[in-house]
Every structure is written in structure tokens, then in C-alpha cells.
């Protein structure tokens, strides 16, 4: 098992379980958002709840295995994270809120571009 989240690999995990460090299921992996300054995976959008919403969970320190993606964020923190509708999009106005929810510093790019991009 690798500690590095490989970009090509993680997109293959769409629909699989995302769990916290204790193994509690947060939801199902819906998408991956990349840091536009480093081109590295930064957040996963995770489908959870009824009615379903997408919450954003940091991928720093995540590990992958054949059946799940394990993240370092606990289930409660993820559950309380900023959310969008399943057919919605992460707006540039919501990006700083996602970062601050997890205590992360948010900075726009040098020319004011968005920090996160989805592939």
C-alpha cells in the first residue's frame, strides 16, 4: 500500500468508500480537486447523507487500498464541512471556506486564479 496518492489511480476509485482513520465511513468518493499551483490532488468530494450532498475532504496524508480511500479527517469534521448539491459545483467563493473549515491557509494564485480545479 502506498502513502502517495497517485492522480491516475485515485480517479479509478470513484464510487468507493472514503473512511476516516478509525475506519468509519464518511461517504463515497465522487471526485478529486487539484491544487492549481502544484497540480497535486488536494481535496476529494465525497457523497454523503440523505438527501445526498457533496462534502470536501482534504487528501493530504490519504492512503488507498483496493476497497477504500482512508483520509486523516475524522467523520464528524467531514460531516460538518461545507457542502454542495450533487449536481452543483465548488464556486470560487466557497473555496476559502473549505480550507478554513480544516484549519488550512487559503491563498489565490499569483494572478488571482482559483486554488482548486477539478478533473
mmCIF file of C-alpha atoms in Angstrom:
data_model
loop_
_atom_site.group_PDB
_atom_site.id
_atom_site.type_symbol
_atom_site.label_atom_id
_atom_site.label_comp_id
_atom_site.label_asym_id
_atom_site.label_seq_id
_atom_site.Cartn_x
_atom_site.Cartn_y
_atom_site.Cartn_z
ATOM 1 C CA UNK A 1 0.000 0.000 0.000
ATOM 2 C CA UNK A 2 1.321 3.412 -0.971
ATOM 3 C CA UNK A 3 1.192 6.602 1.083
ATOM 4 C CA UNK A 4 1.326 8.690 -2.090
ATOM 5 C CA UNK A 5 -1.980 9.438 -3.752
ATOM 6 C CA UNK A 6 -1.389 8.830 -7.437
ATOM 7 C CA UNK A 7 -3.551 11.042 -9.637
ATOM 8 C CA UNK A 8 -4.311 8.388 -12.229
ATOM 9 C CA UNK A 9 -5.148 5.850 -9.545
ATOM 10 C CA UNK A 10 -7.459 7.943 -7.374
ATOM 11 C CA UNK A 11 -9.815 8.744 -10.242
ATOM 12 C CA UNK A 12 -10.297 4.986 -10.600
ATOM 13 C CA UNK A 13 -11.676 4.929 -7.035
ATOM 14 C CA UNK A 14 -14.788 6.943 -7.894
ATOM 15 C CA UNK A 15 -17.768 5.484 -6.016
ATOM 16 C CA UNK A 16 -15.702 3.591 -3.448
ATOM 17 C CA UNK A 17 -15.822 4.223 0.294
ATOM 18 C CA UNK A 18 -13.986 7.110 1.920
ATOM 19 C CA UNK A 19 -13.228 6.314 5.571
ATOM 20 C CA UNK A 20 -11.601 8.183 8.447
ATOM 21 C CA UNK A 21 -8.571 6.991 10.432
ATOM 22 C CA UNK A 22 -10.769 4.749 12.612
ATOM 23 C CA UNK A 23 -12.454 3.129 9.596
ATOM 24 C CA UNK A 24 -15.785 4.980 9.970
ATOM 25 C CA UNK A 25 -17.329 5.555 6.564
ATOM 26 C CA UNK A 26 -17.647 9.213 5.585
ATOM 27 C CA UNK A 27 -19.260 8.533 2.204
ATOM 28 C CA UNK A 28 -18.425 7.612 -1.396
ATOM 29 C CA UNK A 29 -15.703 9.230 -3.480
ATOM 30 C CA UNK A 30 -17.274 11.435 -6.144
ATOM 31 C CA UNK A 31 -14.377 13.494 -7.488
ATOM 32 C CA UNK A 32 -10.875 14.860 -6.982
ATOM 33 C CA UNK A 33 -9.892 18.532 -6.840
ATOM 34 C CA UNK A 34 -6.317 19.559 -7.597
ATOM 35 C CA UNK A 35 -4.270 22.439 -6.235
ATOM 36 C CA UNK A 36 -3.760 24.596 -9.332
ATOM 37 C CA UNK A 37 -0.358 25.821 -8.090
ATOM 38 C CA UNK A 38 1.154 22.352 -7.530
ATOM 39 C CA UNK A 39 -1.037 20.146 -9.760
ATOM 40 C CA UNK A 40 -1.371 17.734 -6.814
ATOM 41 C CA UNK A 41 -4.642 16.231 -5.529
ATOM 42 C CA UNK A 42 -5.825 18.428 -2.652
ATOM 43 C CA UNK A 43 -9.459 17.563 -1.822
ATOM 44 C CA UNK A 44 -11.933 14.798 -2.539
ATOM 45 C CA UNK A 45 -15.610 15.485 -2.986
ATOM 46 C CA UNK A 46 -17.471 12.834 -1.007
ATOM 47 C CA UNK A 47 -21.143 11.965 -1.469
ATOM 48 C CA UNK A 48 -22.909 11.511 1.854
ATOM 49 C CA UNK A 49 -26.289 11.755 3.548
ATOM 50 C CA UNK A 50 -29.938 11.722 2.505
ATOM 51 C CA UNK A 51 -30.662 13.755 0.540
ATOM 52 C CA UNK A 52 -27.170 13.345 -0.840
ATOM 53 C CA UNK A 53 -24.730 16.254 -0.682
ATOM 54 C CA UNK A 54 -21.075 16.538 -1.584
ATOM 55 C CA UNK A 55 -18.652 17.479 1.193
ATOM 56 C CA UNK A 56 -14.997 18.281 0.665
ATOM 57 C CA UNK A 57 -12.292 16.327 2.498
ATOM 58 C CA UNK A 58 -8.522 17.026 2.347
ATOM 59 C CA UNK A 59 -6.417 14.335 0.683
ATOM 60 C CA UNK A 60 -3.151 15.205 2.496
ATOM 61 C CA UNK A 61 -1.962 12.020 4.183
ATOM 62 C CA UNK A 62 -4.613 9.862 2.481
ATOM 63 C CA UNK A 63 -3.879 6.221 1.748
ATOM 64 C CA UNK A 64 -5.551 3.990 -0.768
ATOM 65 C CA UNK A 65 -6.296 0.301 -0.674
ATOM 66 C CA UNK A 66 -8.299 -1.910 -3.029
ATOM 67 C CA UNK A 67 -11.628 -1.152 -1.320
ATOM 68 C CA UNK A 68 -11.339 2.339 0.186
ATOM 69 C CA UNK A 69 -9.607 5.682 0.492
ATOM 70 C CA UNK A 70 -8.567 6.410 4.089
ATOM 71 C CA UNK A 71 -8.274 10.102 4.972
ATOM 72 C CA UNK A 72 -6.880 11.762 8.090
ATOM 73 C CA UNK A 73 -10.030 13.836 8.715
ATOM 74 C CA UNK A 74 -12.471 12.412 11.256
ATOM 75 C CA UNK A 75 -16.052 11.651 10.242
ATOM 76 C CA UNK A 76 -17.630 14.422 12.352
ATOM 77 C CA UNK A 77 -15.378 17.129 10.905
ATOM 78 C CA UNK A 78 -16.123 15.879 7.381
ATOM 79 C CA UNK A 79 -19.854 15.733 8.113
ATOM 80 C CA UNK A 80 -19.791 19.396 9.192
ATOM 81 C CA UNK A 81 -17.730 20.500 6.160
ATOM 82 C CA UNK A 82 -19.060 22.932 3.556
ATOM 83 C CA UNK A 83 -21.298 21.044 1.125
ATOM 84 C CA UNK A 84 -22.810 21.472 -2.321
ATOM 85 C CA UNK A 85 -25.620 19.701 -4.162
ATOM 86 C CA UNK A 86 -24.567 16.567 -6.036
ATOM 87 C CA UNK A 87 -25.096 18.372 -9.331
ATOM 88 C CA UNK A 88 -23.524 21.611 -8.040
ATOM 89 C CA UNK A 89 -20.037 22.973 -8.396
ATOM 90 C CA UNK A 90 -17.442 24.288 -5.998
ATOM 91 C CA UNK A 91 -17.533 28.044 -6.524
ATOM 92 C CA UNK A 92 -14.531 30.310 -6.109
ATOM 93 C CA UNK A 93 -16.403 31.996 -3.227
ATOM 94 C CA UNK A 94 -16.703 28.674 -1.346
ATOM 95 C CA UNK A 95 -13.049 27.632 -1.741
ATOM 96 C CA UNK A 96 -11.726 29.728 1.207
ATOM 97 C CA UNK A 97 -14.497 28.328 3.435
ATOM 98 C CA UNK A 98 -13.471 24.745 2.614
ATOM 99 C CA UNK A 99 -9.853 25.480 3.510
ATOM 100 C CA UNK A 100 -10.699 27.335 6.743
ATOM 101 C CA UNK A 101 -13.037 24.536 7.900
ATOM 102 C CA UNK A 102 -9.973 22.291 8.110
ATOM 103 C CA UNK A 103 -7.676 24.993 9.538
ATOM 104 C CA UNK A 104 -5.771 25.296 6.251
ATOM 105 C CA UNK A 105 -4.431 28.521 4.766
ATOM 106 C CA UNK A 106 -6.095 29.648 1.546
ATOM 107 C CA UNK A 107 -4.286 31.802 -0.986
ATOM 108 C CA UNK A 108 -5.312 32.553 -4.537
ATOM 109 C CA UNK A 109 -2.738 32.103 -7.280
ATOM 110 C CA UNK A 110 -0.250 34.877 -8.109
ATOM 111 C CA UNK A 111 -2.619 36.348 -10.701
ATOM 112 C CA UNK A 112 -5.786 35.795 -8.661
ATOM 113 C CA UNK A 113 -6.729 32.425 -10.138
ATOM 114 C CA UNK A 114 -8.658 29.801 -8.228
ATOM 115 C CA UNK A 115 -6.788 27.449 -5.966
ATOM 116 C CA UNK A 116 -8.727 24.270 -6.809
ATOM 117 C CA UNK A 117 -9.569 22.681 -10.134
ATOM 118 C CA UNK A 118 -11.488 19.503 -10.819
ATOM 119 C CA UNK A 119 -10.507 16.900 -13.341
#
